[in-house]
mmCIF file of C-alpha atoms in Angstrom:
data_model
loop_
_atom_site.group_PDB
_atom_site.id
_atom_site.type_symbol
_atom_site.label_atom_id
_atom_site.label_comp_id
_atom_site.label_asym_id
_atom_site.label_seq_id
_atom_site.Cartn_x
_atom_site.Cartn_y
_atom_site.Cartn_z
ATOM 1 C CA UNK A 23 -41.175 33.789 104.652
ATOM 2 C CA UNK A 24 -40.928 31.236 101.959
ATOM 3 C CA UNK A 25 -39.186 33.123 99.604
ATOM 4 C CA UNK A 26 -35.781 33.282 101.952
ATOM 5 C CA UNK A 27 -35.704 36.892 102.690
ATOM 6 C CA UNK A 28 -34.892 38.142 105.884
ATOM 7 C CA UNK A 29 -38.477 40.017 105.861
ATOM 8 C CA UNK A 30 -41.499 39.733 103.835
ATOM 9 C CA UNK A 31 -42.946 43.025 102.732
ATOM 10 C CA UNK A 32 -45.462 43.897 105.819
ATOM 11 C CA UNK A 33 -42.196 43.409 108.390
ATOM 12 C CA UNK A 34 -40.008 45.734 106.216
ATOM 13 C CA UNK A 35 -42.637 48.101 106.090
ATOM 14 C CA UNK A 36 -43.229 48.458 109.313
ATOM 15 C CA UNK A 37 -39.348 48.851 110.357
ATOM 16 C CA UNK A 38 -39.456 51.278 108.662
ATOM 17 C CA UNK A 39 -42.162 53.482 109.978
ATOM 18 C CA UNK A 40 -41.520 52.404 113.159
ATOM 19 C CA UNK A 41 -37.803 53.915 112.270
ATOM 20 C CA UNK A 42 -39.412 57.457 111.068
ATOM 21 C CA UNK A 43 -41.707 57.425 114.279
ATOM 22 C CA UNK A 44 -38.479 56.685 116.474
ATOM 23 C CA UNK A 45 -41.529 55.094 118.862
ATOM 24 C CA UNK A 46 -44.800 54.127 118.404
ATOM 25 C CA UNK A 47 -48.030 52.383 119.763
ATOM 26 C CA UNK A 48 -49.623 49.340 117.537
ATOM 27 C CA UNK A 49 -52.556 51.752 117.042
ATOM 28 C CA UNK A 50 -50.265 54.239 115.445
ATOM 29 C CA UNK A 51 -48.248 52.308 113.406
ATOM 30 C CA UNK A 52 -51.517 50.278 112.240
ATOM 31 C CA UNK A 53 -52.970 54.073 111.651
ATOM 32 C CA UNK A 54 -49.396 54.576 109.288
ATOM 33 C CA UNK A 55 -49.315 51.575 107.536
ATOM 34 C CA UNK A 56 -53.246 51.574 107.054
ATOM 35 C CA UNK A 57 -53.357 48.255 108.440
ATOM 36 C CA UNK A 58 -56.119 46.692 110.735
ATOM 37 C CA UNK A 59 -54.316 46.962 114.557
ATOM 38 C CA UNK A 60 -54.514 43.277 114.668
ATOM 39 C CA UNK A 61 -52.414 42.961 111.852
ATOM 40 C CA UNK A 62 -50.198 45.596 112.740
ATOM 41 C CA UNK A 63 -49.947 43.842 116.312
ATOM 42 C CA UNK A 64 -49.016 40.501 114.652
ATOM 43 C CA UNK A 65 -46.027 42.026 112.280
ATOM 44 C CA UNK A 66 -44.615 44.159 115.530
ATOM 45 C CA UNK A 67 -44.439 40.863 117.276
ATOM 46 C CA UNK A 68 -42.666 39.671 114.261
ATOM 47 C CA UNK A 69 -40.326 41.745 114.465
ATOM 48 C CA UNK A 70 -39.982 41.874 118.106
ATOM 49 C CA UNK A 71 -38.860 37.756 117.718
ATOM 50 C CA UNK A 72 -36.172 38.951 115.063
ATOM 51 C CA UNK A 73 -34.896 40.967 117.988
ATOM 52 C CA UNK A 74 -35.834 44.417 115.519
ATOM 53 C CA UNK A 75 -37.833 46.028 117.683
ATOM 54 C CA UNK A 76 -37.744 46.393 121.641
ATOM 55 C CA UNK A 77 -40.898 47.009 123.744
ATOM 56 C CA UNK A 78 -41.537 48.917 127.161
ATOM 57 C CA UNK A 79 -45.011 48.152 128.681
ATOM 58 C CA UNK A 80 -46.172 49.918 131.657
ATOM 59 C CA UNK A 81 -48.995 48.735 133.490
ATOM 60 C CA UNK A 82 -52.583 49.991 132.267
ATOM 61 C CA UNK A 83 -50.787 51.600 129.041
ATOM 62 C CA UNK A 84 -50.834 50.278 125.361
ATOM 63 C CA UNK A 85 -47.340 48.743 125.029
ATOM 64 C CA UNK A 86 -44.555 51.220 123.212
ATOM 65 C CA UNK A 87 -42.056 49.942 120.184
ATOM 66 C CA UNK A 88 -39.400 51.398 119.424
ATOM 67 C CA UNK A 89 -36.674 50.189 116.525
ATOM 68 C CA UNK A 90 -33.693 48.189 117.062
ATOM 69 C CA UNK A 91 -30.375 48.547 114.838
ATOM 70 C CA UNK A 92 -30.573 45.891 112.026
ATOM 71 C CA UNK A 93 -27.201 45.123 111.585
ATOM 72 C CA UNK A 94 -26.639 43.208 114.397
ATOM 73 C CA UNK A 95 -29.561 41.046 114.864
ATOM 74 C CA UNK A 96 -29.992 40.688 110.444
ATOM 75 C CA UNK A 97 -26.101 40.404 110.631
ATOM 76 C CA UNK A 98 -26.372 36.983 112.533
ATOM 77 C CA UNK A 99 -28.606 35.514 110.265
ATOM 78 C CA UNK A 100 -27.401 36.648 107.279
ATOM 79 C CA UNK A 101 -23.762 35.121 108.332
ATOM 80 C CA UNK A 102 -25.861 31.670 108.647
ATOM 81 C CA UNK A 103 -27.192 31.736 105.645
ATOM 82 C CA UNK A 104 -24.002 32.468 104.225
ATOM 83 C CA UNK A 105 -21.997 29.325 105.739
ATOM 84 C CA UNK A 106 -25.552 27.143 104.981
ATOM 85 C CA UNK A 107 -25.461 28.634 101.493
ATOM 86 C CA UNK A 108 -21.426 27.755 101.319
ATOM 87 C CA UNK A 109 -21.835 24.375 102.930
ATOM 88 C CA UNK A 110 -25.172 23.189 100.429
ATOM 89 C CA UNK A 111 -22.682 24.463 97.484
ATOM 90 C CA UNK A 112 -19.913 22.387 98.236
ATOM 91 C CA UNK A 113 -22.721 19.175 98.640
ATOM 92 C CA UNK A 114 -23.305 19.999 95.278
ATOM 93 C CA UNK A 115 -20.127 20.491 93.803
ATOM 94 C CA UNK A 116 -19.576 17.175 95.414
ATOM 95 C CA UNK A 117 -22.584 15.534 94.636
ATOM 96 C CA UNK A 118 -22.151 16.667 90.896
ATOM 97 C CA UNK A 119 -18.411 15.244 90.809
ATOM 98 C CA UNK A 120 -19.940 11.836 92.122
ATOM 99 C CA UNK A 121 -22.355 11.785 89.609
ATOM 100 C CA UNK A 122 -19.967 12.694 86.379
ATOM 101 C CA UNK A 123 -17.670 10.258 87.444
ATOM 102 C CA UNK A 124 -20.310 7.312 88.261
ATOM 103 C CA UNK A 125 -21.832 8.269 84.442
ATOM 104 C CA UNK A 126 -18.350 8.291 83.111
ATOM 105 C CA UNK A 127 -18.131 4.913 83.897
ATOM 106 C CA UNK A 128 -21.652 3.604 82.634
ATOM 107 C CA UNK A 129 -22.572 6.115 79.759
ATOM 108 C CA UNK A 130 -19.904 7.474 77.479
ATOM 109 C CA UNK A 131 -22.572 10.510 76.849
ATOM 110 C CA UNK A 132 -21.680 12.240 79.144
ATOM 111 C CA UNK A 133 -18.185 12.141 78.177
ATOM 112 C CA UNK A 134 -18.377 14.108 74.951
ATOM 113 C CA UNK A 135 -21.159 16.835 74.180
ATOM 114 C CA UNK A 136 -20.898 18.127 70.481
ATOM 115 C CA UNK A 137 -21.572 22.080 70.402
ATOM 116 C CA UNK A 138 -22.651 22.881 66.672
ATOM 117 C CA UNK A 139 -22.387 26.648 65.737
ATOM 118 C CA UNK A 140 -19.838 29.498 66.413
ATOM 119 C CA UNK A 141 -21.883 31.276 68.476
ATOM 120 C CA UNK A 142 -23.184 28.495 70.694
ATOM 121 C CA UNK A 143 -19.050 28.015 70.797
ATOM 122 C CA UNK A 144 -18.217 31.223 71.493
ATOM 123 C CA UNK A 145 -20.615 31.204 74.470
ATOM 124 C CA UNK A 146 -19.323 27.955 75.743
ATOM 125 C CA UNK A 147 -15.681 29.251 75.585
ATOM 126 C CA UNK A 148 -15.794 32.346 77.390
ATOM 127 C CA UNK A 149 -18.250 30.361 80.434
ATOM 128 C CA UNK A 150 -15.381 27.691 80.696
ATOM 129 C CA UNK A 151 -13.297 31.152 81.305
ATOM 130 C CA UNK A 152 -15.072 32.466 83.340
ATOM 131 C CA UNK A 153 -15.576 29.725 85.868
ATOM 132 C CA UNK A 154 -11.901 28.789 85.736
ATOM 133 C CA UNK A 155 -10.699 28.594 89.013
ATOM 134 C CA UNK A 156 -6.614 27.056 88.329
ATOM 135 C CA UNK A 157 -5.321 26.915 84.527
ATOM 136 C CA UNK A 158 -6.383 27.444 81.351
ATOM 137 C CA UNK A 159 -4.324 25.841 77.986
ATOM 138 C CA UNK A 160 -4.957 26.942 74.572
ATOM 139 C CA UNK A 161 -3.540 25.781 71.260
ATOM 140 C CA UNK A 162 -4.008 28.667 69.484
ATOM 141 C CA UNK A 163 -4.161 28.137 65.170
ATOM 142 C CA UNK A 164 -4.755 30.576 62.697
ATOM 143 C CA UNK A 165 -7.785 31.416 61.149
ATOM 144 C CA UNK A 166 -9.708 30.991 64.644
ATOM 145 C CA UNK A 167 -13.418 29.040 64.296
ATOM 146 C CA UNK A 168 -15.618 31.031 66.913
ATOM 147 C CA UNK A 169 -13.608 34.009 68.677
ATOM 148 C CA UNK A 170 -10.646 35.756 67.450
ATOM 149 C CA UNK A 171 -8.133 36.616 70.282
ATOM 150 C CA UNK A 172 -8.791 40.309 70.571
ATOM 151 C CA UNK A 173 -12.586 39.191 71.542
ATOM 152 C CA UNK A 174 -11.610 37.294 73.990
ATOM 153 C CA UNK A 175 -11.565 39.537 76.852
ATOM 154 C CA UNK A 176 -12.713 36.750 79.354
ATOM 155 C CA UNK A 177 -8.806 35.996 79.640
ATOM 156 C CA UNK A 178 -8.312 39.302 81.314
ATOM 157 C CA UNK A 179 -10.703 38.414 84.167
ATOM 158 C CA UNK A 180 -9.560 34.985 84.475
ATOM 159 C CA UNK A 181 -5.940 36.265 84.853
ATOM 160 C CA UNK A 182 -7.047 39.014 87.271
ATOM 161 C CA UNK A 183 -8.642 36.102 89.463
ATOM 162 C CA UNK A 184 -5.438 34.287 89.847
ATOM 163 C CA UNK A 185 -5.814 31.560 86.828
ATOM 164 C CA UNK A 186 -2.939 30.657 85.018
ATOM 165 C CA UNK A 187 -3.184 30.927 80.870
ATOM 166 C CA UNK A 188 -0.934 28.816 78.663
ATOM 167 C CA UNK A 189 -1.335 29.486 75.307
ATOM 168 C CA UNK A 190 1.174 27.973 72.005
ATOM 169 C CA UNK A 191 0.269 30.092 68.800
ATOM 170 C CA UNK A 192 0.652 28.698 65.254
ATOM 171 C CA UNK A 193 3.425 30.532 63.421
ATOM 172 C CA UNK A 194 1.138 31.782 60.536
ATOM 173 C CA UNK A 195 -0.864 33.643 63.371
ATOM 174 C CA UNK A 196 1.859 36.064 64.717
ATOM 175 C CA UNK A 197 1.638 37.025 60.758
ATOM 176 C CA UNK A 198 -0.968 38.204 60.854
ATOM 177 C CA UNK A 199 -1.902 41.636 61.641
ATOM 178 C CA UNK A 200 -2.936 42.826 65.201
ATOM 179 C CA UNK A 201 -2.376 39.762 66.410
ATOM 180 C CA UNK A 202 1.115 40.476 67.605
ATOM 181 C CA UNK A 203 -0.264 43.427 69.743
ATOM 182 C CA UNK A 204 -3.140 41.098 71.342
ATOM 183 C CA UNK A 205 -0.892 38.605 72.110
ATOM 184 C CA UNK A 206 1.771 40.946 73.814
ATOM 185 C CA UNK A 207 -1.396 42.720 76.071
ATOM 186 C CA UNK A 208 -2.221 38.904 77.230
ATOM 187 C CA UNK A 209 1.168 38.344 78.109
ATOM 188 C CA UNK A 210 1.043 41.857 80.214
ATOM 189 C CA UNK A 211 -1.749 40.649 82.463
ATOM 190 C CA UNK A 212 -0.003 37.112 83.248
ATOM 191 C CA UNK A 213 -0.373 35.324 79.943
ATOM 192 C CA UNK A 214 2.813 32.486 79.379
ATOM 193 C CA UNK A 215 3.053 32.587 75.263
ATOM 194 C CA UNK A 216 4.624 30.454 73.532
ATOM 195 C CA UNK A 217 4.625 29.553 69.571
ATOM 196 C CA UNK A 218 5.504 26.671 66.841
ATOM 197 C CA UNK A 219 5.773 26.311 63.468
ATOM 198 C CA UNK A 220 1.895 24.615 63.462
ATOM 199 C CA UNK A 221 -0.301 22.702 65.653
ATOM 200 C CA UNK A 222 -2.082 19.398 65.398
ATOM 201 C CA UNK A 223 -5.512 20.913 66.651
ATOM 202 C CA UNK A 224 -7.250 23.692 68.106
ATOM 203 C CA UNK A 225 -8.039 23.299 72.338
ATOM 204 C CA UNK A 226 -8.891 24.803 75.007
ATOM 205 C CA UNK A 227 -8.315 22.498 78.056
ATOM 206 C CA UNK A 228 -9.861 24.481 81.243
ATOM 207 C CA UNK A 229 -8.838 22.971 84.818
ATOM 208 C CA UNK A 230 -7.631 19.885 83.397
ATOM 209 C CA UNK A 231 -11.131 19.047 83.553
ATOM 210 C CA UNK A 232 -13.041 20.174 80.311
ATOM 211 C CA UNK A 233 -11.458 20.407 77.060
ATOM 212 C CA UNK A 234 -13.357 21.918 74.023
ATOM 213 C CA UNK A 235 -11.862 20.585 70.667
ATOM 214 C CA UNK A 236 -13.125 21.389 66.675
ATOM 215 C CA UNK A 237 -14.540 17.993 65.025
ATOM 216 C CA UNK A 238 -14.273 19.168 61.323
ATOM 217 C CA UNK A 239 -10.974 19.934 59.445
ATOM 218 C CA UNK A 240 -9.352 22.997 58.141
ATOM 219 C CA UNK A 241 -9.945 22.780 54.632
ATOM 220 C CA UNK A 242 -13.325 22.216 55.567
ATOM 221 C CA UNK A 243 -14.302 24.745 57.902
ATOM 222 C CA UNK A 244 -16.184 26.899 55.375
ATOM 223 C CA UNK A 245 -19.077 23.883 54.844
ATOM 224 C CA UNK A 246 -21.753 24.283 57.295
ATOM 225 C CA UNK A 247 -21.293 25.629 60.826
ATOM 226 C CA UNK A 248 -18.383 24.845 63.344
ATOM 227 C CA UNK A 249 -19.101 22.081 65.416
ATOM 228 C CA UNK A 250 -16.624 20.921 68.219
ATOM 229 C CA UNK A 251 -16.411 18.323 71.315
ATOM 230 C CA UNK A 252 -16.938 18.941 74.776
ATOM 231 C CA UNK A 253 -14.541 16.546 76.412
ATOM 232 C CA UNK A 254 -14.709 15.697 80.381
ATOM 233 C CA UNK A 255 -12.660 13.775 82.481
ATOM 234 C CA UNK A 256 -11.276 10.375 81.140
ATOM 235 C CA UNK A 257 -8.322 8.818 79.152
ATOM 236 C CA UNK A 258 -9.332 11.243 75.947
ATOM 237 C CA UNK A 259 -8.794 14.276 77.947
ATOM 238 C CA UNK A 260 -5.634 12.781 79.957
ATOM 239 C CA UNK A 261 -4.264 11.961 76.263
ATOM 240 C CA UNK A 262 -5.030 15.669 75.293
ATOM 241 C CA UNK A 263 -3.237 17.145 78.298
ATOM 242 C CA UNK A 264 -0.501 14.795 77.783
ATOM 243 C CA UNK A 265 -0.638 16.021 73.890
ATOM 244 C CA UNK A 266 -0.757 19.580 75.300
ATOM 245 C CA UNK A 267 2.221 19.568 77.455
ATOM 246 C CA UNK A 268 4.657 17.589 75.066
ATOM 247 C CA UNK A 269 4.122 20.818 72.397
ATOM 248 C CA UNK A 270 4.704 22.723 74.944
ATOM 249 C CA UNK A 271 7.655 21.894 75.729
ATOM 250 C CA UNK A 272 9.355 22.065 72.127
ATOM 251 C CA UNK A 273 7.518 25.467 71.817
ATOM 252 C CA UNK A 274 9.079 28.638 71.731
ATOM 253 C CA UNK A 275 8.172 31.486 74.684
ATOM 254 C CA UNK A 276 7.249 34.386 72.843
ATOM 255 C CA UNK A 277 8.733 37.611 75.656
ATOM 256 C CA UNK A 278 6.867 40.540 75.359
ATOM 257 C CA UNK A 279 8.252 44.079 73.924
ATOM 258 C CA UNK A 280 8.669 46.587 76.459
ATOM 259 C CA UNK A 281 10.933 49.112 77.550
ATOM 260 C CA UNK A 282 12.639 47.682 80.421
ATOM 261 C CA UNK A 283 16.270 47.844 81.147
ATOM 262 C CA UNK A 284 18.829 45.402 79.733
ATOM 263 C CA UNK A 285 19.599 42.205 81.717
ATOM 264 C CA UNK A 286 23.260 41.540 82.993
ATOM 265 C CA UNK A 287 24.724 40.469 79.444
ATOM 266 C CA UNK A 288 23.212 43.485 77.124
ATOM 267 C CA UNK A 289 19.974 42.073 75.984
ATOM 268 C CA UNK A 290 17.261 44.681 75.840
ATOM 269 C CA UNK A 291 13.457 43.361 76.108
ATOM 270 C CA UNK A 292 12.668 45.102 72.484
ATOM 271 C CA UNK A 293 15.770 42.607 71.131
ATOM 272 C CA UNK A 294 14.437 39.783 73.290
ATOM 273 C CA UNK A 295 11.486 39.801 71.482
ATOM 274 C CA UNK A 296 12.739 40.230 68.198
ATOM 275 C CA UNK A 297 14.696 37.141 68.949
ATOM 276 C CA UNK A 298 11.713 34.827 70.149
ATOM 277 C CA UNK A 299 10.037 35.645 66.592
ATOM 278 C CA UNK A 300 12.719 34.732 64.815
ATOM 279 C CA UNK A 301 13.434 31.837 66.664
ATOM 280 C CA UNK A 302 9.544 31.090 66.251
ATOM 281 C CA UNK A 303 10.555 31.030 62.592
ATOM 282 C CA UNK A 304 8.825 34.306 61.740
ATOM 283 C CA UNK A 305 9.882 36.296 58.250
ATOM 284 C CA UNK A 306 12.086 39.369 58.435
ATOM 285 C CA UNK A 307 9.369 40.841 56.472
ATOM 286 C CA UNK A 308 6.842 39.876 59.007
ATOM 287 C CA UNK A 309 8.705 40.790 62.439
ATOM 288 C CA UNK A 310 9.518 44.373 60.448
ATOM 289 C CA UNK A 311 5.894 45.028 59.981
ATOM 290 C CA UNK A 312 4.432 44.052 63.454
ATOM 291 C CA UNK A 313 7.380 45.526 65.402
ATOM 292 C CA UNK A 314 6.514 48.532 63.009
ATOM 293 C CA UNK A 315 10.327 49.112 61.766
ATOM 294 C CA UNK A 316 12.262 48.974 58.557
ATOM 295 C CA UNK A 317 13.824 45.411 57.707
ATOM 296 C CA UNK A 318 16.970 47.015 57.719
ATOM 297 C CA UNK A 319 16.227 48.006 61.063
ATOM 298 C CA UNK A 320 15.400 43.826 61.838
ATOM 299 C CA UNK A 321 18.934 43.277 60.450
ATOM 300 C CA UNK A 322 20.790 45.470 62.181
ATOM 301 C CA UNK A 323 19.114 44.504 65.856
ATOM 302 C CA UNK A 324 19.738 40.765 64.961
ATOM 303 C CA UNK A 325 23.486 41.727 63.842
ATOM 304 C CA UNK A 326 23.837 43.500 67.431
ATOM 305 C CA UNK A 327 23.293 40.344 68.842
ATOM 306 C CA UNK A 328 25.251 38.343 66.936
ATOM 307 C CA UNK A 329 27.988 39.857 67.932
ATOM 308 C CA UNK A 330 26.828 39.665 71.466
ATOM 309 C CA UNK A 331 26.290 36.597 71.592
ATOM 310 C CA UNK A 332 30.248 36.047 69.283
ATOM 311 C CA UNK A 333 28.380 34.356 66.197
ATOM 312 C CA UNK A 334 28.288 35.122 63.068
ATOM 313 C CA UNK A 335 24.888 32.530 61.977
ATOM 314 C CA UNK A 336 21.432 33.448 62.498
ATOM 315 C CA UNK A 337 21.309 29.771 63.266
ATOM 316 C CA UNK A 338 24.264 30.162 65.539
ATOM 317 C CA UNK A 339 22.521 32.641 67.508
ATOM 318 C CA UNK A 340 19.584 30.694 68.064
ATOM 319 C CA UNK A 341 21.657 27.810 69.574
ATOM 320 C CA UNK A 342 23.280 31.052 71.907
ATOM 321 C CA UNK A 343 20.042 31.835 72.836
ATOM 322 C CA UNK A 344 19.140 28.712 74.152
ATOM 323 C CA UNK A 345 22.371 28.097 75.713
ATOM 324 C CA UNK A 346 22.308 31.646 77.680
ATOM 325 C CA UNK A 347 18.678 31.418 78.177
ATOM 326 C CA UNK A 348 17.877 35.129 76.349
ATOM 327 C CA UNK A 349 14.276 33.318 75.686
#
């Protein structure tokens, strides 16, 4: 077998018979499988050393074959493979880690690769997903290069497998519409959101390992095709992460709408978040037509919770917010 099956054609063919004949002589299995009884011989003994088939010889008689359950003498093999198949995949994973940290060191090539083209970027983005194992980061900016969020359905597979998604959107992209729904079904399946008023770049930092960042400005976006950086492990990606986690933390969590109860001092989820868009900085206007209610119906929510929270500011009840941790 050089193809790594556990039998080659002739061996599975024969099982078989010989599993529809229940027992057989080589003569009649060769006479089944139209094979020459030599060769028919040869593939029973085959099988016979893969402990398949069992045979009962009595003296003067052609010997009798008779099939043996697969499972348990396959199973054992199979289970081998599957730990040598394991153990030569972590060589490799190790192997490969030795080598992009020995070329890190000599080559800076293989430090950045430059992806030209949305779709060669929208491909790249949603294989980084899927072979996330840990965390994922995202600065998310309006206007997106190569995938809009709503096509980005990788981040529901991801999340399913355990992998943790941070993702800060720009203000102007809770504006616009839809966006506010595909946001709040991300942060359903495990998503942490969190927004700000803009962001220096757009990233996608996968397993603090790869980060994928646009090369060519905003205002110039519409000359040419998108091209973007493929950054692996060194002091540009550590200055990225650290770039990463410092917006995060002056970002604001967007909570998601639902219809839970209220918490302990009144606070609904719905008026949560309300409150984390217009904390975010989000327009009445804006907030009225994604939440898909009047503005008077914004104003009265916001002056429930005002008087909650025993201001009388929209300012003041941001600085309650933060102090009673509603966000």
């Amino acid at each position: 077998m050089h193809d790594g099956s556990l039998l080659d054609a002739d061996e599975e063919q024969a099982y078989r018979l010989l599993v529809g004949l229940s027992v057989a002589r080589s003569a009649e299995l060769a006479e089944v499988a139209r094979l020459p009884q030599p060769e028919a011989i040869e593939v029973l003994q085959r099988l016979q050393a893969k402990g398949l088939v069992t045979v009962t010889a009595q003296p003067g008689d052609d010997p009798v074959f008779r099939a043996l359950p697969p499972d348990v003498a396959l199973g054992t093999t199979l289970l081998r493979r599957q730990e040598s198949l394991e153990s030569a995949r972590k060589t490799v994973a190790s192997l490969s880690e030795e080598f992009r940290l020995s070329a890190s060191r000599r080559d800076a090539h293989h430090l950045v690769e430059v992806i030209v083209g949305a779709a060669p970027l929208r491909d790249r983005l949603r294989d980084l997903q899927e072979s996330a194992r840990s965390e994922i980061l995202w600065f998310c900016r309006a206007n997106p290069l190569a995938m809009a969020g709503a096509e980005n359905t990788e981040e529901y597979g991801a999340l399913s497998r355990g992998v943790r998604y941070r993702a800060i959107y720009e203000r102007a992209l809770l504006e616009t519409p839809g966006e506010l729904d595909t946001i709040a079904e991300g942060v359903s399946w495990g998503e942490e959101a969190r927004t700000l008023p803009t962001l220096p770049v757009r990233l996608a930092i996968v397993d603090r390992a790869t980060a994928v960042c646009p090369l060519v400005r905003d205002e110039e976006a519409g000359i040419g095709e998108p091209t973007a950086a493929v950054i692996g492990r060194g002091q540009l990606l550590d200055a990225l992460l650290a770039l990463f986690e410092s917006q995060w933390e002056a970002a604001t969590p967007v909570k998601l709408q639902s219809a839970e109860a209220q918490d302990p001092e009144g606070l609904d989820d719905n008026e949560r978040f309300l409150l984390s868009l217009l904390v975010a900085g989000v327009p009445d206007k804006s907030i009225a037509s994604q939440l898909g209610i009047s503005r008077r119906t914004v104003q009265r929510r916001l002056d429930r919770m005002m008087a909650l929270a025993g201001v009388d500011t929209r300012t003041g009840l941001a600085f309650q917010a933060a102090r009673r941790k509603w966000l």
